[in-house]
PDB file of C-alpha atoms in Angstrom:
ATOM      1  CA  MET A   1     135.094  -2.557-169.020  1.00 45.00           C
ATOM      2  CA  ARG A   2     132.635  -4.094-171.312  1.00 46.00           C
ATOM      3  CA  HIS A   3     134.103  -7.667-170.627  1.00 47.00           C
ATOM      4  CA  GLY A   4     133.581  -6.977-166.844  1.00 48.00           C
ATOM      5  CA  THR A   5     130.046  -5.868-167.240  1.00 46.00           C
ATOM      6  CA  ALA A   6     129.253  -8.947-169.418  1.00 46.00           C
ATOM      7  CA  ARG A   7     130.740 -11.161-166.782  1.00 48.00           C
ATOM      8  CA  LEU A   8     128.686  -9.530-163.993  1.00 42.00           C
ATOM      9  CA  ARG A   9     125.578  -9.947-165.955  1.00 49.00           C
ATOM     10  CA  THR A  10     126.414 -13.711-166.699  1.00 45.00           C
ATOM     11  CA  SER A  11     126.979 -14.236-162.898  1.00 47.00           C
ATOM     12  CA  LEU A  12     123.706 -12.615-161.982  1.00 42.00           C
ATOM     13  CA  ALA A  13     121.838 -14.744-164.518  1.00 44.00           C
ATOM     14  CA  GLY A  14     123.297 -17.825-163.048  1.00 44.00           C
ATOM     15  CA  THR A  15     122.395 -17.002-159.636  1.00 42.00           C
ATOM     16  CA  SER A  16     118.925 -16.111-160.604  1.00 45.00           C
ATOM     17  CA  PHE A  17     118.569 -19.379-162.304  1.00 39.00           C
ATOM     18  CA  VAL A  18     119.806 -21.404-159.366  1.00 37.00           C
ATOM     19  CA  GLY A  19     117.505 -19.455-156.980  1.00 42.00           C
ATOM     20  CA  THR A  20     114.531 -20.138-159.146  1.00 41.00           C
ATOM     21  CA  SER A  21     115.349 -23.959-159.362  1.00 40.00           C
ATOM     22  CA  LEU A  22     115.704 -24.121-155.517  1.00 38.00           C
ATOM     23  CA  VAL A  23     112.287 -22.446-154.987  1.00 37.00           C
ATOM     24  CA  GLY A  24     110.661 -24.728-157.544  1.00 41.00           C
ATOM     25  CA  ALA A  25     112.008 -27.820-155.830  1.00 36.00           C
ATOM     26  CA  VAL A  26     110.741 -26.627-152.469  1.00 36.00           C
ATOM     27  CA  LEU A  27     107.395 -25.942-153.725  1.00 39.00           C
ATOM     28  CA  ALA A  28     107.275 -29.299-155.529  1.00 35.00           C
ATOM     29  CA  GLY A  29     108.138 -31.049-152.302  1.00 36.00           C
ATOM     30  CA  ALA A  30     105.567 -29.107-150.343  1.00 38.00           C
ATOM     31  CA  ALA A  31     102.910 -29.957-152.976  1.00 36.00           C
ATOM     32  CA  LEU A  32     103.831 -33.719-152.831  1.00 32.00           C
ATOM     33  CA  SER A  33     103.770 -33.696-149.061  1.00 36.00           C
ATOM     34  CA  THR A  34     100.358 -31.971-149.228  1.00 35.00           C
ATOM     35  CA  THR A  35      99.138 -34.585-151.653  1.00 34.00           C
ATOM     36  CA  LEU A  36      99.912 -37.502-149.379  1.00 34.00           C
ATOM     37  CA  GLU A  37      98.595 -35.992-146.178  1.00 39.00           C
ATOM     38  CA  ALA A  38      95.333 -34.440-147.648  1.00 41.00           C
ATOM     39  CA  PRO A  39      94.158 -36.083-150.969  1.00 42.00           C
ATOM     40  CA  ALA A  40      93.219 -33.662-153.769  1.00 44.00           C
ATOM     41  CA  ARG A  41      89.590 -32.681-154.218  1.00 53.00           C
ATOM     42  CA  ALA A  42      88.929 -33.125-157.975  1.00 49.00           C
ATOM     43  CA  ASP A  43      86.486 -35.754-159.223  1.00 65.00           C
ATOM     44  CA  GLU A  44      86.695 -37.224-162.705  1.00 79.00           C
ATOM     45  CA  PRO A  45      83.642 -38.304-164.691  1.00 88.00           C
ATOM     46  CA  GLY A  46      82.842 -41.877-165.166  1.00 91.00           C
ATOM     47  CA  PHE A  47      83.461 -43.080-161.549  1.00 95.00           C
ATOM     48  CA  SER A  48      81.200 -43.717-158.520  1.00 94.00           C
ATOM     49  CA  VAL A  49      81.746 -45.149-155.059  1.00 96.00           C
ATOM     50  CA  ARG A  50      79.280 -46.641-152.714  1.00 97.00           C
ATOM     51  CA  VAL A  51      80.001 -46.698-148.908  1.00 97.00           C
ATOM     52  CA  THR A  52      78.204 -49.136-146.575  1.00 97.00           C
ATOM     53  CA  ALA A  53      78.389 -48.811-142.753  1.00 97.00           C
ATOM     54  CA  PRO A  54      76.482 -50.210-139.768  1.00 95.00           C
ATOM     55  CA  GLU A  55      73.665 -48.069-138.634  1.00 94.00           C
ATOM     56  CA  THR A  56      75.102 -47.936-135.118  1.00 93.00           C
ATOM     57  CA  PHE A  57      78.318 -48.469-133.273  1.00 94.00           C
ATOM     58  CA  ALA A  58      78.432 -49.437-129.662  1.00 91.00           C
ATOM     59  CA  ALA A  59      81.455 -47.933-127.721  1.00 89.00           C
ATOM     60  CA  GLY A  60      83.601 -50.556-126.197  1.00 87.00           C
ATOM     61  CA  ARG A  61      82.420 -53.427-128.360  1.00 89.00           C
ATOM     62  CA  SER A  62      83.961 -55.408-131.148  1.00 91.00           C
ATOM     63  CA  ALA A  63      84.961 -53.769-134.420  1.00 94.00           C
ATOM     64  CA  GLN A  64      82.462 -53.550-137.263  1.00 96.00           C
ATOM     65  CA  THR A  65      83.172 -53.300-140.989  1.00 96.00           C
ATOM     66  CA  VAL A  66      82.869 -50.201-143.156  1.00 97.00           C
ATOM     67  CA  THR A  67      83.014 -51.087-146.918  1.00 98.00           C
ATOM     68  CA  ALA A  68      83.559 -48.861-150.113  1.00 98.00           C
ATOM     69  CA  VAL A  69      82.929 -50.205-153.695  1.00 98.00           C
ATOM     70  CA  VAL A  70      84.211 -48.067-156.735  1.00 97.00           C
ATOM     71  CA  THR A  71      82.994 -48.573-160.218  1.00 96.00           C
ATOM     72  CA  SER A  72      84.196 -47.189-163.474  1.00 95.00           C
ATOM     73  CA  GLU A  73      82.574 -46.469-166.893  1.00 92.00           C
ATOM     74  CA  ASN A  74      85.830 -45.703-168.591  1.00 89.00           C
ATOM     75  CA  ARG A  75      87.572 -48.079-170.856  1.00 87.00           C
ATOM     76  CA  ARG A  76      90.972 -47.330-169.388  1.00 91.00           C
ATOM     77  CA  CYS A  77      91.857 -49.509-166.279  1.00 95.00           C
ATOM     78  CA  ARG A  78      93.493 -47.867-163.214  1.00 95.00           C
ATOM     79  CA  LYS A  79      94.950 -48.824-159.963  1.00 96.00           C
ATOM     80  CA  VAL A  80      93.351 -47.307-156.872  1.00 97.00           C
ATOM     81  CA  ARG A  81      94.575 -45.916-153.686  1.00 97.00           C
ATOM     82  CA  TRP A  82      91.935 -45.603-150.813  1.00 98.00           C
ATOM     83  CA  ALA A  83      91.441 -42.971-148.246  1.00 98.00           C
ATOM     84  CA  LEU A  84      88.894 -43.155-145.358  1.00 97.00           C
ATOM     85  CA  LEU A  85      88.022 -39.947-143.629  1.00 97.00           C
ATOM     86  CA  VAL A  86      86.134 -40.147-140.180  1.00 96.00           C
ATOM     87  CA  HIS A  87      84.384 -37.009-139.173  1.00 94.00           C
ATOM     88  CA  SER A  88      83.296 -37.624-135.689  1.00 88.00           C
ATOM     89  CA  GLY A  89      84.650 -35.007-133.158  1.00 77.00           C
ATOM     90  CA  LEU A  90      85.847 -37.781-130.742  1.00 77.00           C
ATOM     91  CA  GLN A  91      89.315 -38.074-129.272  1.00 75.00           C
ATOM     92  CA  ASP A  92      91.841 -39.683-131.181  1.00 71.00           C
ATOM     93  CA  ASP A  93      92.264 -42.476-128.597  1.00 80.00           C
ATOM     94  CA  GLN A  94      88.610 -43.290-128.920  1.00 87.00           C
ATOM     95  CA  LEU A  95      88.928 -44.372-132.574  1.00 91.00           C
ATOM     96  CA  ARG A  96      90.396 -47.650-133.862  1.00 93.00           C
ATOM     97  CA  VAL A  97      90.572 -48.215-137.672  1.00 95.00           C
ATOM     98  CA  VAL A  98      92.358 -51.076-139.464  1.00 96.00           C
ATOM     99  CA  ARG A  99      92.398 -51.395-143.242  1.00 97.00           C
ATOM    100  CA  VAL A 100      92.087 -55.000-144.199  1.00 97.00           C
ATOM    101  CA  GLU A 101      92.331 -57.126-147.455  1.00 94.00           C
ATOM    102  CA  ASP A 102      91.876 -60.748-148.142  1.00 88.00           C
ATOM    103  CA  ASP A 103      95.530 -61.514-147.003  1.00 84.00           C
ATOM    104  CA  GLY A 104      95.238 -59.637-143.739  1.00 91.00           C
ATOM    105  CA  GLU A 105      95.897 -56.186-142.575  1.00 94.00           C
ATOM    106  CA  PHE A 106      96.792 -53.449-145.157  1.00 96.00           C
ATOM    107  CA  ARG A 107      99.447 -50.913-144.297  1.00 96.00           C
ATOM    108  CA  THR A 108      98.175 -47.148-143.970  1.00 96.00           C
ATOM    109  CA  THR A 109      99.068 -43.939-142.501  1.00 96.00           C
ATOM    110  CA  THR A 110      96.841 -41.897-140.171  1.00 94.00           C
ATOM    111  CA  SER A 111      96.504 -38.186-139.708  1.00 93.00           C
ATOM    112  CA  THR A 112      94.071 -35.895-137.725  1.00 91.00           C
ATOM    113  CA  GLU A 113      93.092 -32.422-138.433  1.00 91.00           C
ATOM    114  CA  GLY A 114      90.318 -30.903-136.358  1.00 89.00           C
ATOM    115  CA  VAL A 115      87.478 -33.319-136.113  1.00 90.00           C
ATOM    116  CA  THR A 116      88.549 -35.314-139.161  1.00 93.00           C
ATOM    117  CA  THR A 117      90.808 -38.422-139.017  1.00 94.00           C
ATOM    118  CA  THR A 118      92.172 -39.583-142.372  1.00 95.00           C
ATOM    119  CA  ILE A 119      93.464 -43.180-142.959  1.00 96.00           C
ATOM    120  CA  LEU A 120      95.283 -43.234-146.189  1.00 97.00           C
ATOM    121  CA  ASP A 121      96.636 -46.367-147.965  1.00 97.00           C
ATOM    122  CA  ALA A 122     100.402 -46.464-147.920  1.00 96.00           C
ATOM    123  CA  GLN A 123     100.276 -48.413-151.310  1.00 95.00           C
ATOM    124  CA  LEU A 124      98.049 -49.099-154.210  1.00 97.00           C
ATOM    125  CA  ASP A 125      95.154 -51.466-153.782  1.00 97.00           C
ATOM    126  CA  PRO A 126      95.897 -55.033-155.065  1.00 95.00           C
ATOM    127  CA  GLY A 127      92.724 -54.928-157.364  1.00 95.00           C
ATOM    128  CA  THR A 128      92.475 -52.988-160.797  1.00 96.00           C
ATOM    129  CA  LEU A 129      89.648 -50.841-161.617  1.00 96.00           C
ATOM    130  CA  CYS A 130      88.323 -51.451-165.171  1.00 95.00           C
ATOM    131  CA  ARG A 131      84.940 -51.097-166.895  1.00 93.00           C
ATOM    132  CA  GLY A 132      82.617 -53.852-165.562  1.00 91.00           C
ATOM    133  CA  ARG A 133      85.193 -54.639-162.618  1.00 94.00           C
ATOM    134  CA  THR A 134      85.068 -53.075-159.154  1.00 96.00           C
ATOM    135  CA  VAL A 135      87.512 -52.450-156.357  1.00 97.00           C
ATOM    136  CA  THR A 136      86.612 -52.764-152.806  1.00 97.00           C
ATOM    137  CA  GLY A 137      88.054 -51.328-149.658  1.00 97.00           C
ATOM    138  CA  ARG A 138      87.302 -52.562-146.193  1.00 97.00           C
ATOM    139  CA  TRP A 139      87.943 -51.020-142.847  1.00 97.00           C
ATOM    140  CA  GLN A 140      87.613 -52.587-139.319  1.00 97.00           C
ATOM    141  CA  VAL A 141      86.311 -49.640-137.092  1.00 96.00           C
ATOM    142  CA  ALA A 142      85.720 -49.584-133.477  1.00 94.00           C
ATOM    143  CA  PHE A 143      85.147 -46.855-130.844  1.00 92.00           C
ATOM    144  CA  THR A 144      86.290 -47.197-127.212  1.00 87.00           C
ATOM    145  CA  GLY A 145      83.994 -44.506-125.766  1.00 74.00           C
ATOM    146  CA  PRO A 146      82.701 -43.264-123.482  1.00 74.00           C
ATOM    147  CA  ASP A 147      81.720 -40.328-125.718  1.00 76.00           C
ATOM    148  CA  ALA A 148      78.890 -40.886-128.274  1.00 81.00           C
ATOM    149  CA  GLY A 149      77.277 -39.133-131.120  1.00 88.00           C
ATOM    150  CA  PRO A 150      76.913 -38.945-134.964  1.00 92.00           C
ATOM    151  CA  VAL A 151      79.892 -40.041-137.134  1.00 94.00           C
ATOM    152  CA  GLN A 152      80.352 -39.687-141.002  1.00 96.00           C
ATOM    153  CA  PHE A 153      82.473 -41.941-142.973  1.00 97.00           C
ATOM    154  CA  GLU A 154      83.870 -40.518-146.287  1.00 97.00           C
ATOM    155  CA  ALA A 155      85.643 -42.918-148.701  1.00 97.00           C
ATOM    156  CA  ARG A 156      87.855 -41.386-151.463  1.00 97.00           C
ATOM    157  CA  ALA A 157      89.301 -43.316-154.366  1.00 97.00           C
ATOM    158  CA  PHE A 158      92.562 -42.035-155.941  1.00 97.00           C
ATOM    159  CA  ASP A 159      94.561 -43.286-158.889  1.00 95.00           C
ATOM    160  CA  ALA A 160      98.295 -43.916-159.141  1.00 94.00           C
ATOM    161  CA  ARG A 161      98.842 -40.195-159.720  1.00 93.00           C
ATOM    162  CA  ASP A 162      96.894 -39.291-156.589  1.00 93.00           C
ATOM    163  CA  THR A 163      94.019 -37.843-158.580  1.00 93.00           C
ATOM    164  CA  LEU A 164      90.756 -38.135-156.880  1.00 96.00           C
ATOM    165  CA  LEU A 165      88.480 -40.273-158.958  1.00 95.00           C
ATOM    166  CA  THR A 166      85.264 -40.135-156.808  1.00 95.00           C
ATOM    167  CA  ALA A 167      84.150 -39.971-153.234  1.00 96.00           C
ATOM    168  CA  GLY A 168      81.125 -41.094-151.175  1.00 95.00           C
ATOM    169  CA  GLY A 169      79.989 -41.189-147.633  1.00 96.00           C
ATOM    170  CA  ALA A 170      77.729 -42.825-145.020  1.00 96.00           C
ATOM    171  CA  THR A 171      76.482 -41.526-141.620  1.00 96.00           C
ATOM    172  CA  THR A 172      76.135 -43.608-138.491  1.00 94.00           C
ATOM    173  CA  GLN A 173      75.712 -43.206-134.810  1.00 93.00           C
ATOM    174  CA  VAL A 174      77.850 -44.188-131.861  1.00 92.00           C
ATOM    175  CA  GLU A 175      76.194 -45.262-128.614  1.00 90.00           C
ATOM    176  CA  SER A 176      77.787 -44.765-125.396  1.00 82.00           C
ATOM    177  CA  ASP A 177      78.960 -47.811-123.352  1.00 71.00           C
ATOM    178  CA  THR A 178      77.965 -45.931-120.002  1.00 67.00           C
ATOM    179  CA  PRO A 179      74.315 -46.732-119.153  1.00 60.00           C
ATOM    180  CA  PRO A 180      72.224 -43.520-118.276  1.00 56.00           C
ATOM    181  CA  SER A 181      72.055 -42.870-114.538  1.00 57.00           C
ATOM    182  CA  PRO A 182      68.415 -43.492-113.264  1.00 59.00           C
ATOM    183  CA  SER A 183      66.526 -40.377-112.389  1.00 57.00           C
ATOM    184  CA  PRO A 184      66.216 -39.800-108.728  1.00 55.00           C
ATOM    185  CA  SER A 185      62.943 -40.810-107.216  1.00 54.00           C
ATOM    186  CA  PRO A 186      61.012 -37.981-105.471  1.00 53.00           C
ATOM    187  CA  SER A 187      61.851 -37.977-101.778  1.00 52.00           C
ATOM    188  CA  ARG A 188      58.984 -38.708 -99.647  1.00 54.00           C
ATOM    189  CA  SER A 189      58.061 -35.933 -97.172  1.00 48.00           C
ATOM    190  CA  ALA A 190      59.196 -36.856 -93.702  1.00 48.00           C
ATOM    191  CA  SER A 191      56.251 -37.675 -91.402  1.00 53.00           C
ATOM    192  CA  PRO A 192      55.921 -35.537 -88.381  1.00 54.00           C
ATOM    193  CA  GLU A 193      57.169 -37.268 -85.211  1.00 58.00           C
ATOM    194  CA  PRO A 194      54.432 -37.947 -82.693  1.00 55.00           C
ATOM    195  CA  ASP A 195      54.219 -35.994 -79.645  1.00 56.00           C
ATOM    196  CA  PRO A 196      54.984 -38.075 -76.588  1.00 52.00           C
ATOM    197  CA  ASP A 197      52.126 -36.103 -74.558  1.00 54.00           C
ATOM    198  CA  GLU A 198      49.485 -36.911 -77.048  1.00 50.00           C
ATOM    199  CA  GLU A 199      50.493 -40.646 -77.013  1.00 50.00           C
ATOM    200  CA  SER A 200      50.147 -40.659 -73.306  1.00 48.00           C
ATOM    201  CA  THR A 201      46.624 -39.108 -73.373  1.00 50.00           C
ATOM    202  CA  GLU A 202      45.145 -40.772 -76.441  1.00 49.00           C
ATOM    203  CA  ALA A 203      44.782 -44.311 -76.704  1.00 48.00           C
ATOM    204  CA  PRO A 204      45.157 -45.850 -80.214  1.00 51.00           C
ATOM    205  CA  VAL A 205      41.993 -46.791 -81.704  1.00 49.00           C
ATOM    206  CA  ALA A 206      42.025 -49.894 -83.840  1.00 50.00           C
ATOM    207  CA  GLU A 207      39.939 -49.756 -86.914  1.00 53.00           C
ATOM    208  CA  THR A 208      37.807 -52.893 -87.427  1.00 52.00           C
ATOM    209  CA  PRO A 209      37.185 -53.493 -90.901  1.00 52.00           C
ATOM    210  CA  ALA A 210      33.599 -54.231 -91.917  1.00 51.00           C
ATOM    211  CA  ALA A 211      32.685 -58.085 -91.927  1.00 50.00           C
ATOM    212  CA  GLY A 212      33.118 -59.616 -95.308  1.00 49.00           C
ATOM    213  CA  ALA A 213      34.682 -56.556 -96.714  1.00 46.00           C
ATOM    214  CA  ASP A 214      38.213 -57.932 -97.102  1.00 50.00           C
ATOM    215  CA  ASP A 215      36.968 -61.298 -98.311  1.00 49.00           C
ATOM    216  CA  THR A 216      34.781 -59.821-100.983  1.00 48.00           C
ATOM    217  CA  ALA A 217      37.546 -57.407-102.012  1.00 48.00           C
ATOM    218  CA  SER A 218      40.035 -60.242-102.240  1.00 51.00           C
ATOM    219  CA  GLY A 219      38.031 -61.996-104.839  1.00 54.00           C
ATOM    220  CA  ASP A 220      37.622 -65.315-102.870  1.00 55.00           C
ATOM    221  CA  PRO A 221      34.691 -67.301-104.424  1.00 54.00           C
ATOM    222  CA  GLN A 222      33.759 -68.668-100.953  1.00 58.00           C
ATOM    223  CA  ALA A 223      33.557 -65.259 -99.558  1.00 54.00           C
ATOM    224  CA  ALA A 224      31.279 -64.308-102.464  1.00 53.00           C
ATOM    225  CA  LEU A 225      29.069 -67.345-101.822  1.00 53.00           C
ATOM    226  CA  VAL A 226      28.926 -66.360 -97.959  1.00 52.00           C
ATOM    227  CA  SER A 227      28.062 -62.851 -99.038  1.00 57.00           C
ATOM    228  CA  GLU A 228      25.070 -64.045-101.311  1.00 60.00           C
ATOM    229  CA  ASP A 229      23.904 -66.356 -98.380  1.00 61.00           C
ATOM    230  CA  SER A 230      24.030 -63.544 -96.006  1.00 63.00           C
ATOM    231  CA  PHE A 231      22.077 -61.420 -98.434  1.00 65.00           C
ATOM    232  CA  LEU A 232      19.474 -64.195 -98.885  1.00 69.00           C
ATOM    233  CA  LEU A 233      19.130 -64.933 -95.132  1.00 72.00           C
ATOM    234  CA  GLY A 234      17.228 -61.908 -94.129  1.00 74.00           C
ATOM    235  CA  PRO A 235      14.309 -62.354 -96.387  1.00 79.00           C
ATOM    236  CA  GLY A 236      14.214 -65.970 -95.610  1.00 78.00           C
ATOM    237  CA  LEU A 237      13.957 -65.406 -92.057  1.00 83.00           C
ATOM    238  CA  ILE A 238      11.010 -62.758 -92.564  1.00 86.00           C
ATOM    239  CA  VAL A 239       9.118 -65.278 -94.872  1.00 84.00           C
ATOM    240  CA  GLY A 240       9.658 -68.023 -92.250  1.00 84.00           C
ATOM    241  CA  GLY A 241       8.510 -65.871 -89.363  1.00 85.00           C
ATOM    242  CA  VAL A 242       5.276 -64.947 -91.350  1.00 85.00           C
ATOM    243  CA  PHE A 243       4.545 -68.623 -91.924  1.00 86.00           C
ATOM    244  CA  VAL A 244       5.165 -69.457 -88.255  1.00 87.00           C
ATOM    245  CA  PHE A 245       2.768 -66.663 -87.265  1.00 87.00           C
ATOM    246  CA  LEU A 246      -0.018 -67.790 -89.583  1.00 88.00           C
ATOM    247  CA  GLY A 247       0.432 -71.428 -88.367  1.00 87.00           C
ATOM    248  CA  VAL A 248       0.116 -70.156 -84.692  1.00 86.00           C
ATOM    249  CA  LEU A 249      -3.054 -68.227 -85.526  1.00 87.00           C
ATOM    250  CA  LEU A 250      -4.565 -71.194 -87.368  1.00 87.00           C
ATOM    251  CA  LEU A 251      -3.895 -73.361 -84.338  1.00 87.00           C
ATOM    252  CA  LEU A 252      -5.582 -70.987 -82.023  1.00 88.00           C
ATOM    253  CA  ARG A 253      -8.650 -70.735 -84.278  1.00 86.00           C
ATOM    254  CA  ILE A 254      -8.961 -74.535 -84.403  1.00 89.00           C
ATOM    255  CA  ARG A 255      -8.636 -74.726 -80.615  1.00 84.00           C
ATOM    256  CA  SER A 256     -11.274 -71.934 -80.088  1.00 85.00           C
ATOM    257  CA  ARG A 257     -13.704 -73.669 -82.456  1.00 84.00           C
ATOM    258  CA  ALA A 258     -13.173 -77.001 -80.606  1.00 85.00           C
ATOM    259  CA  ARG A 259     -13.835 -75.277 -77.323  1.00 82.00           C
ATOM    260  CA  ALA A 260     -17.164 -73.637 -78.566  1.00 82.00           C
ATOM    261  CA  ALA A 261     -18.261 -76.978 -79.937  1.00 80.00           C
ATOM    262  CA  ARG A 262     -17.822 -78.686 -76.477  1.00 80.00           C
ATOM    263  CA  GLN A 263     -19.750 -75.981 -74.863  1.00 79.00           C
ATOM    264  CA  ARG A 264     -22.693 -76.318 -77.196  1.00 76.00           C
ATOM    265  CA  ALA A 265     -22.668 -80.004 -76.743  1.00 75.00           C
ATOM    266  CA  ARG A 266     -23.172 -79.450 -72.913  1.00 72.00           C
ATOM    267  CA  GLN A 267     -26.235 -77.306 -73.494  1.00 68.00           C
ATOM    268  CA  VAL A 268     -28.276 -79.806 -75.610  1.00 54.00           C
ATOM    269  CA  PRO A 269     -31.508 -81.020 -73.745  1.00 55.00           C
ATOM    270  CA  THR A 270     -31.493 -84.720 -72.769  1.00 52.00           C
ATOM    271  CA  GLY A 271     -35.245 -85.322 -73.949  1.00 51.00           C
ATOM    272  CA  PHE A 272     -36.641 -86.534 -70.398  1.00 49.00           C
ATOM    273  CA  TYR A 273     -39.599 -84.432 -69.142  1.00 48.00           C
ATOM    274  CA  THR A 274     -41.985 -84.951 -66.128  1.00 51.00           C
ATOM    275  CA  MET A 275     -45.601 -85.055 -66.796  1.00 52.00           C
ATOM    276  CA  PRO A 276     -47.467 -82.260 -65.187  1.00 54.00           C
ATOM    277  CA  GLY A 277     -50.193 -83.191 -62.753  1.00 54.00           C
ATOM    278  CA  SER A 278     -49.235 -86.911 -62.492  1.00 48.00           C
ATOM    279  CA  SER A 279     -50.169 -88.782 -59.136  1.00 48.00           C
ATOM    280  CA  ARG A 280     -49.768 -92.146 -57.618  1.00 43.00           C
TER     281      ARG A 280
END
């Protein structure tokens, strides 16, 4: 009886050990999968990253470069794995990201969760991060549109153990490739149709513009000179008329004086007298 109880306890202990091992293996696999899909969020001191992005992206245009440079103050050198997170809210088919190195395209894996798309390096960066040495990550980014809006880039640097060393970001703006539609012009009020009876009874009256008004308004210099001459013509005619009138009066006065002189000349005595009482 005692031997049976001991064997039962040993069997139960072995079963418990096997179950615990299986659960641990499953949890470890899940943790590893989570680490690859979504990097851990734990910074280490002594590291910093600077992210540079264009101020604007034009949807439908050629790709532009987003750059991240990580520096270290630690004496220990490390290999780096990059992850670029794009927070945009745009559709997946509107975003194009290619990780590049000096020798060409760098292999990555892409995943999307909500409004965030993560581009994770499939292998470690060729460079080595040491004190006084930097490692640079470059991505060719393009947006196909037609949507537009703000976009935030977040670059994260991990070491070979997938430990987050540092992270940094930059914000930019995506402009739509569709030009804004012009605002409709205010519709002109329809003019009332003329009444045929009124047309038959009323004859059209042509408005005659004032003489010289169009020429003066048009700014023609000859028209301006004509206007000035017309302005001076009236006073000139008046002065000329006054002089003519005075001249006529002067001629009449001279003529009347001449006539009076002739009449006086006729009335002067000749000086011959007859002697009174003379006889033969």
